[in-house]
mmCIF file of C-alpha atoms and ligand atoms in Angstrom:
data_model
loop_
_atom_site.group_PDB
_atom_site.id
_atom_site.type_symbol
_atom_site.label_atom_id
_atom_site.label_comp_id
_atom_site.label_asym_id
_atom_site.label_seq_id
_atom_site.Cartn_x
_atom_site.Cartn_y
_atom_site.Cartn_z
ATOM 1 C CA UNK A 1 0.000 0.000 0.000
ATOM 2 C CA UNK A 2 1.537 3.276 -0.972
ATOM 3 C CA UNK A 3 0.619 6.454 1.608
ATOM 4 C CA UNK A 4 -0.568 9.774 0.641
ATOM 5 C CA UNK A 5 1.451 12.762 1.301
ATOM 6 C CA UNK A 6 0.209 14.968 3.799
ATOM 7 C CA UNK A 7 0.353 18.571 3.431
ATOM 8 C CA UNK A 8 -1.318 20.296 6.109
ATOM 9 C CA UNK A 9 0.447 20.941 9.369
ATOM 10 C CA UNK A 10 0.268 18.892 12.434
ATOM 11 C CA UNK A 11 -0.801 20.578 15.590
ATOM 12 C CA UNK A 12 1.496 18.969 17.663
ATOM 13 C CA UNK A 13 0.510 21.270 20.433
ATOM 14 C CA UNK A 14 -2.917 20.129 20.576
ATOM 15 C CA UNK A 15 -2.173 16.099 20.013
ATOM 16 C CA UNK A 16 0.548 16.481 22.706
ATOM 17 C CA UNK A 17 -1.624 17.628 25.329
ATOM 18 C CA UNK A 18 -1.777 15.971 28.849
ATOM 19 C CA UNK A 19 -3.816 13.171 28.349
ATOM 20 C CA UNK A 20 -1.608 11.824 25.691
ATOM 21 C CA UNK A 21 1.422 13.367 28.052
ATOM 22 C CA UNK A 22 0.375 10.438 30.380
ATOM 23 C CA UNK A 23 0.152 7.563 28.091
ATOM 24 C CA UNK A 24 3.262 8.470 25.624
ATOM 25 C CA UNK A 25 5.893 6.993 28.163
ATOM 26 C CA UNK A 26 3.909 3.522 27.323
ATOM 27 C CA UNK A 27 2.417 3.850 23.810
ATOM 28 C CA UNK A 28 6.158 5.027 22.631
ATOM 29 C CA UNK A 29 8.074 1.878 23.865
ATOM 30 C CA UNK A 30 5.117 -0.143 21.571
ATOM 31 C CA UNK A 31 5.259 2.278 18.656
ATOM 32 C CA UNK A 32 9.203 1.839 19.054
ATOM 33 C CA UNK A 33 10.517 -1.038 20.201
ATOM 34 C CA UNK A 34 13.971 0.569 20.563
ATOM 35 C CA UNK A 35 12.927 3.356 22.117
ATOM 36 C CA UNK A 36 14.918 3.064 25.002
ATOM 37 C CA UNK A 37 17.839 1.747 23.472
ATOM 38 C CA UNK A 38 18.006 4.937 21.238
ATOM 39 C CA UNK A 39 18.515 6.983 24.142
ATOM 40 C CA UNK A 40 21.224 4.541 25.507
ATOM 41 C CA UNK A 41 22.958 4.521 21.489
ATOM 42 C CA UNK A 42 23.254 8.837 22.145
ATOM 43 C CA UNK A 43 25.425 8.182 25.080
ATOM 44 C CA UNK A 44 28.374 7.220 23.449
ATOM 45 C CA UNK A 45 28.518 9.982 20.731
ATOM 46 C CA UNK A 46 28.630 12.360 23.244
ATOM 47 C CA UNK A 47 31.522 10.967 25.606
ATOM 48 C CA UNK A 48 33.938 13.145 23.903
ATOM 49 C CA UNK A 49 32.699 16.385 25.205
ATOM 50 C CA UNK A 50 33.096 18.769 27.962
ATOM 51 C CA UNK A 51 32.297 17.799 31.821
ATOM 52 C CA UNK A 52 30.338 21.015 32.143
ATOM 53 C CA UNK A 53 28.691 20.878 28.700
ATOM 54 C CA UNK A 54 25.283 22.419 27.960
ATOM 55 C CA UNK A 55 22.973 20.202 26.125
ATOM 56 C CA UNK A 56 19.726 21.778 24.306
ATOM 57 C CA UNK A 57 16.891 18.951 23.897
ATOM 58 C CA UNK A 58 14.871 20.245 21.084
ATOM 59 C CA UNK A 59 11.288 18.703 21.842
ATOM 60 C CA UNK A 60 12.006 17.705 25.013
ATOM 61 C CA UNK A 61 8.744 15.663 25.522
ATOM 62 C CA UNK A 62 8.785 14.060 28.672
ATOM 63 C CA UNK A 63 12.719 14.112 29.326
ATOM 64 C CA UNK A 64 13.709 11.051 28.420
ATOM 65 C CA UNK A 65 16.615 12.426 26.457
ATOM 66 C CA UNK A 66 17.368 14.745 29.348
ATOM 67 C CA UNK A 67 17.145 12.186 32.145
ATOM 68 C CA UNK A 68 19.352 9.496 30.137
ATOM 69 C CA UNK A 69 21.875 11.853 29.730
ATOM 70 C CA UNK A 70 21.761 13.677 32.724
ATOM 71 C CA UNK A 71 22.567 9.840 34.458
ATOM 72 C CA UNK A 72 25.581 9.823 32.007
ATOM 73 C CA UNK A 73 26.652 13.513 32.422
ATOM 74 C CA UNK A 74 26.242 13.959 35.992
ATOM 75 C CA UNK A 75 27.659 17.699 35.317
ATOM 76 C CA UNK A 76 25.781 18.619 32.273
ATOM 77 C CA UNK A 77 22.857 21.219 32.431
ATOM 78 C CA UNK A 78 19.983 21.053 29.885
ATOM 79 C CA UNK A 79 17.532 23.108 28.479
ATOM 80 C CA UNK A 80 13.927 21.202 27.714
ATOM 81 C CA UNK A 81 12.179 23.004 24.679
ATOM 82 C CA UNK A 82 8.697 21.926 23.796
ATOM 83 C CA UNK A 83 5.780 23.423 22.144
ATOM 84 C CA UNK A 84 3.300 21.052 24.494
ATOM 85 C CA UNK A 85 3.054 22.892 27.958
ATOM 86 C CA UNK A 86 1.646 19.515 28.999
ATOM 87 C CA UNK A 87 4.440 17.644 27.566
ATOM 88 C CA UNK A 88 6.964 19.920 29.330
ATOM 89 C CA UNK A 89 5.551 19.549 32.258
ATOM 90 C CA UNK A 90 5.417 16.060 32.402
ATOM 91 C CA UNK A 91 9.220 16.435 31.574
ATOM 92 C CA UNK A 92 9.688 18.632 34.030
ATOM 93 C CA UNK A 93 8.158 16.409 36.693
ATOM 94 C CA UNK A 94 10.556 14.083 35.415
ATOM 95 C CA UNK A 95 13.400 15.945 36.098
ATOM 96 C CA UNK A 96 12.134 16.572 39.897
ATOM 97 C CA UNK A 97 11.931 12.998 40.343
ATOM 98 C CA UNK A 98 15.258 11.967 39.211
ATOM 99 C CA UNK A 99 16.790 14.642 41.415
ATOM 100 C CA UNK A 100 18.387 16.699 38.095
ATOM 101 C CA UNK A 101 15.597 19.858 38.762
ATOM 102 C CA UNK A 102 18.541 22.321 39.110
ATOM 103 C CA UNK A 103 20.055 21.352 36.163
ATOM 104 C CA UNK A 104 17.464 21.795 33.594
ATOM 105 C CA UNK A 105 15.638 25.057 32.408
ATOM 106 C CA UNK A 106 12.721 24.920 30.117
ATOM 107 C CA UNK A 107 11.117 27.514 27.581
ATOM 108 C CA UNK A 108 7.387 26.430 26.474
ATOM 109 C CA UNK A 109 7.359 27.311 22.527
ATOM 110 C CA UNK A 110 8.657 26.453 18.710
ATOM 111 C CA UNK A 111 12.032 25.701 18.834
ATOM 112 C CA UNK A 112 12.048 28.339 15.988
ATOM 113 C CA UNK A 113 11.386 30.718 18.348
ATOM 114 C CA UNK A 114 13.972 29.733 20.953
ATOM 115 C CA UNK A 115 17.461 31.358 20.294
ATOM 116 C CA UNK A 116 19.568 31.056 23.886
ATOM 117 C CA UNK A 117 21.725 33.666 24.513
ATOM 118 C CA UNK A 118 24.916 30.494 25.065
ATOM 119 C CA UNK A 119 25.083 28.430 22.690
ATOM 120 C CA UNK A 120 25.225 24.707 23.415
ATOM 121 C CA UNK A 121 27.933 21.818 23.259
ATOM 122 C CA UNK A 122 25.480 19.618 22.202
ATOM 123 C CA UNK A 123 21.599 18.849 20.586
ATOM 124 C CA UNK A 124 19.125 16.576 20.285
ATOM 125 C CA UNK A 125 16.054 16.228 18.250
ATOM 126 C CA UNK A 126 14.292 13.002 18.840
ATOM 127 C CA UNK A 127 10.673 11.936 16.273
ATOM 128 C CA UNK A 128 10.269 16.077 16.330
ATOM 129 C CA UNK A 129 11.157 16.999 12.464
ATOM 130 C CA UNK A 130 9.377 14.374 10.903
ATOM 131 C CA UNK A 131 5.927 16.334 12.177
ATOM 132 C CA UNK A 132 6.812 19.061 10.057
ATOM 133 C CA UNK A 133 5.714 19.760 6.889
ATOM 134 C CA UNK A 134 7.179 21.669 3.954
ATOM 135 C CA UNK A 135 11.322 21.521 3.199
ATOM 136 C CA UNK A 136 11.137 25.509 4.194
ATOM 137 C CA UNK A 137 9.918 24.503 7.602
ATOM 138 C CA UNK A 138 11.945 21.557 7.960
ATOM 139 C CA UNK A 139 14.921 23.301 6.750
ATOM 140 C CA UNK A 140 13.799 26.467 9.542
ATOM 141 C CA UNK A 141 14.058 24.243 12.062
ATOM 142 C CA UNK A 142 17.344 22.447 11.578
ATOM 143 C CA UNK A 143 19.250 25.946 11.472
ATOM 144 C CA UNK A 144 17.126 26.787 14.273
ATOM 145 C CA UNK A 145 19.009 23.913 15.874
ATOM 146 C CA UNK A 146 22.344 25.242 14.245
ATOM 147 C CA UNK A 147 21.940 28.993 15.511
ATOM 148 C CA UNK A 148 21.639 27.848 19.194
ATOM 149 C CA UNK A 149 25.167 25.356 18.692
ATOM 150 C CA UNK A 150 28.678 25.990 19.175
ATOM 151 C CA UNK A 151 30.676 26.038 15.920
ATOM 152 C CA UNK A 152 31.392 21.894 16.267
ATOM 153 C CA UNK A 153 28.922 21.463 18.346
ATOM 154 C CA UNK A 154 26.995 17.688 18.081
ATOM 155 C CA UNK A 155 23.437 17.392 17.021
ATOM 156 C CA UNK A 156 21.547 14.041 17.020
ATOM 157 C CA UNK A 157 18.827 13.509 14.998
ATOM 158 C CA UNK A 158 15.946 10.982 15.253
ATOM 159 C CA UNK A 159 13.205 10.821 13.257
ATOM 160 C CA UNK A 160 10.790 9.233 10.805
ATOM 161 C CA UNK A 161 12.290 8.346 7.473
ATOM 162 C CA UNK A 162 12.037 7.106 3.831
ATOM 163 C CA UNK A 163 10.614 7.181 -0.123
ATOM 164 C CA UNK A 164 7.234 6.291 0.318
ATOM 165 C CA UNK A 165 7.171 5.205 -3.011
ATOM 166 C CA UNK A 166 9.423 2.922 -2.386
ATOM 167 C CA UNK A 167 9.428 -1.210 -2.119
ATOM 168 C CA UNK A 168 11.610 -0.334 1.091
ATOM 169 C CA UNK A 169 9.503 1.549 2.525
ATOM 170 C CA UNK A 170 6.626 -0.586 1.626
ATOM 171 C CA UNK A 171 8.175 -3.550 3.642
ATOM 172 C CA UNK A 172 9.229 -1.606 6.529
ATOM 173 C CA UNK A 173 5.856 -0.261 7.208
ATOM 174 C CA UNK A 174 4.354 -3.340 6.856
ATOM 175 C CA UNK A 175 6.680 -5.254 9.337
ATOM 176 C CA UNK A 176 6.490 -2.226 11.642
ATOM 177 C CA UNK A 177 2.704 -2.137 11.583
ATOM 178 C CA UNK A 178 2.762 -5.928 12.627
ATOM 179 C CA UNK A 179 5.438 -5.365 15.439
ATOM 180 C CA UNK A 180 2.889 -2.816 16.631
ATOM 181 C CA UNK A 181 0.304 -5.129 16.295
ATOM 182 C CA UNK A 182 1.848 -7.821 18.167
ATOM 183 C CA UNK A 183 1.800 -5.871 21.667
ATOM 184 C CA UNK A 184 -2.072 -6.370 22.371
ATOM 185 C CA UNK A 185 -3.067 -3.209 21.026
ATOM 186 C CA UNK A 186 -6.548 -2.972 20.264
ATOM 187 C CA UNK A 187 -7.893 -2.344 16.726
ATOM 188 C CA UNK A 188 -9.327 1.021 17.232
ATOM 189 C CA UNK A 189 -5.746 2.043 18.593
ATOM 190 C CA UNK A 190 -3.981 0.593 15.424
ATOM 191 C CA UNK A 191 -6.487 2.026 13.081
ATOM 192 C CA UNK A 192 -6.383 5.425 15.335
ATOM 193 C CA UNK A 193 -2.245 5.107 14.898
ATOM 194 C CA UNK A 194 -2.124 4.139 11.736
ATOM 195 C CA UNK A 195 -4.324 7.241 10.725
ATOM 196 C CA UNK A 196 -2.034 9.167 12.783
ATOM 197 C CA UNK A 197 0.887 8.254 10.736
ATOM 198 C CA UNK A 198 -0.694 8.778 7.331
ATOM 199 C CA UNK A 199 -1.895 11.743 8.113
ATOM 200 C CA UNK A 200 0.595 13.517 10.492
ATOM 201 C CA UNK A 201 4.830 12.774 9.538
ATOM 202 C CA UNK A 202 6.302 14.264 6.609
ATOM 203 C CA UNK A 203 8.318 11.441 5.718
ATOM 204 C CA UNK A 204 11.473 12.014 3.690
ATOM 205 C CA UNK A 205 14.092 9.947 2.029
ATOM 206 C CA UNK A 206 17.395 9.482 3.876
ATOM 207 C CA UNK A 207 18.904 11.378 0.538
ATOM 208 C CA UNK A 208 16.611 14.722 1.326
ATOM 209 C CA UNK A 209 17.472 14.519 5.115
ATOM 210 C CA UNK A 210 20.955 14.542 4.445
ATOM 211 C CA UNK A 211 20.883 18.006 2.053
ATOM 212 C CA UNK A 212 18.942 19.549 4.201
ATOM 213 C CA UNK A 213 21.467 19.734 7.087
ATOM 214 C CA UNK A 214 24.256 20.060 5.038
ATOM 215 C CA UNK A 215 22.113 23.078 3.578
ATOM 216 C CA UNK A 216 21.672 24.261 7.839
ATOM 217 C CA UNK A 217 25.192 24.292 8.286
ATOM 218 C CA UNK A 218 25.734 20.345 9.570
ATOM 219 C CA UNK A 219 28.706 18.100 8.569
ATOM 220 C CA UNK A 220 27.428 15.138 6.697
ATOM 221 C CA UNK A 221 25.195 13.212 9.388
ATOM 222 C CA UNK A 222 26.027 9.367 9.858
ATOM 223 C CA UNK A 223 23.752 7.388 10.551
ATOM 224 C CA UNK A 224 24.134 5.180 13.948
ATOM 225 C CA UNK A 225 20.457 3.579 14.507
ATOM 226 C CA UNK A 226 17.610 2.183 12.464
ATOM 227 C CA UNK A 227 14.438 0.596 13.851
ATOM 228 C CA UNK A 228 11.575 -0.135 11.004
ATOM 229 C CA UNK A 229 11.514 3.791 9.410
ATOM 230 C CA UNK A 230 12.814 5.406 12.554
ATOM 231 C CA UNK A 231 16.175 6.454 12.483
ATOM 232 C CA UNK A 232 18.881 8.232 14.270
ATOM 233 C CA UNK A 233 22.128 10.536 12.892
ATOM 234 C CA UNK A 234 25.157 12.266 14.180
ATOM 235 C CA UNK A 235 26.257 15.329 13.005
ATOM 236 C CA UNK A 236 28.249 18.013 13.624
ATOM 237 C CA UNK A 237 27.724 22.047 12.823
ATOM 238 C CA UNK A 238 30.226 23.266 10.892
ATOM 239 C CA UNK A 239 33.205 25.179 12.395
HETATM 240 C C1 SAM B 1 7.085 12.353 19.660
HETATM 241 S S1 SAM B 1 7.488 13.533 20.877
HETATM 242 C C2 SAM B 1 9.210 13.170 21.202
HETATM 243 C C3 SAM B 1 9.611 13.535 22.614
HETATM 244 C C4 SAM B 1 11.019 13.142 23.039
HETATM 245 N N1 SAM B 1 12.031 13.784 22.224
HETATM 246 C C5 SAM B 1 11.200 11.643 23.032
HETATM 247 O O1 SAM B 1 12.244 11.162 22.571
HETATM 248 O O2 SAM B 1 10.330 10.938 23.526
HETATM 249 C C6 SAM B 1 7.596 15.035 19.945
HETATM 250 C C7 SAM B 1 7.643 16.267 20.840
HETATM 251 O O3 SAM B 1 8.081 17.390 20.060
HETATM 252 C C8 SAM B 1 7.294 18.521 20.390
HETATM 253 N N2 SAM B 1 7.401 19.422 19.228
HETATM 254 C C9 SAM B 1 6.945 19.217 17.977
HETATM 255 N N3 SAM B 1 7.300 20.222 17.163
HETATM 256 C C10 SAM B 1 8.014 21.097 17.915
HETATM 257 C C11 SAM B 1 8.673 22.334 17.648
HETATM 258 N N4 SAM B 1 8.647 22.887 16.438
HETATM 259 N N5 SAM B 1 9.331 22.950 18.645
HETATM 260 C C12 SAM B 1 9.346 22.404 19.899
HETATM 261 N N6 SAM B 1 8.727 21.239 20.214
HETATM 262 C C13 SAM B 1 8.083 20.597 19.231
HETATM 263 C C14 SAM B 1 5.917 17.937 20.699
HETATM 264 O O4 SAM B 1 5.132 18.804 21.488
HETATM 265 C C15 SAM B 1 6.297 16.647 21.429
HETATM 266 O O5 SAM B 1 6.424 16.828 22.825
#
């Protein structure tokens, strides 16, 4: 089955609100199977840098890139920037609980609209992009991302990908719809998440993602994870 492009924008603030705050932390781990191991795969790309580094999580959701790495980096601060004040404040919470509350700020907005007044060592954007529509407004947001790093700094991108005209992509959907599938969700959910998908991620090929942060200012990302059509690249802005 091939899926239609979707043009109009998601309202991520609206679908991210804090009912669906409450139930991501589960429904992620089942829409991604590697969810948690993604988090564990940033770790090591990140070992290089700074023991006092500033690290800018670009839809923060609820933390889990913030309190993974804040475990690792026991020194690092964090800002947490989400559109979803329900979202953010589940992240916050988050960070409360695991003890790291003086160590993260948080600014409730577009990351487009978030330019700190540091810059940061390092970035992450994990399943953000891929809600975004348009190569404009992806292509905003990455040098969003670029304008708040350090010349060198490391960004690490996870999103959505592939040619959804593709025989690839076909497959991967379909096995990725079945590992879904598999975890006792009921059909209403599937149909309700399948919809979800059709409708709401701008999916690109690998090819496209790759031009458009070299055209932001990145280093040639490489890419360290795949899962189904999520995947995950480093990068680096250029000096
Ligand atoms: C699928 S969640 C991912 C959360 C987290 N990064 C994770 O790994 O679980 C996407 C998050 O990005 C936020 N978001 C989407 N577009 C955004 C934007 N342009 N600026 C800031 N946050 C955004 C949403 O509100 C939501 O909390």
């Amino acid at each position: 089955m091939t899926m239609p492009q979707a043009t109009e924008q998601f309202d991520v603030s609206s679908h991210f609100d804090d009912s669906l705050a409450a139930k991501y932390d589960r429904r992620i781990r089942l829409f991604c199977p590697s969810y948690d191991a993604l988090h564990q795969m940033i770790v090591p790309w990140l070992q290089s840098l700074p023991e006092q580094s500033a690290f800018l999580s670009a839809g923060a959701g609820t933390g889990a890139e913030i309190i993974t790495l804040g475990k690792s980096f026991p020194s690092w601060r964090f800002v947490a920037v989400d559109v979803s004040p329900d979202m953010l404040s589940a992240c916050q919470r988050r960070a409360t609980e695991a003890g790291m509350a003086n160590r993260v700020a948080f600014f409730n907005g577009r990351l487009q609209e978030y330019l700190s007044p540091a810059p940061f060592d390092a970035a992450s954007s994990v399943f953000v992009s891929h809600f975004i529509k348009g190569r404009d407004e992806k292509l905003a947001y990455f040098r969003s991302i670029a304008a708040n790093l350090k010349p060198g700094g490391l960004f690490i991108l996870a999103d959505l990908f592939g040619d959804r005209g593709s025989s690839e992509f076909e497959q991967l959907l379909n096995a990725w719809i079945l590992s879904y599938a598999a975890h006792g969700v009921t059909a209403e959910e599937l149909a309700q998440d399948r919809a979800h998908v059709e409708r709401d991620v701008a999916f690109i090929p690998e090819s496209e993602l790759v031009a458009l942060l070299r055209e932001a200012g990145f280093s040639t990302p490489v890419r360290f994870y795949q899962t189904f059509l999520f995947g995950g690249w480093v990068s680096t802005k250029n000096v």
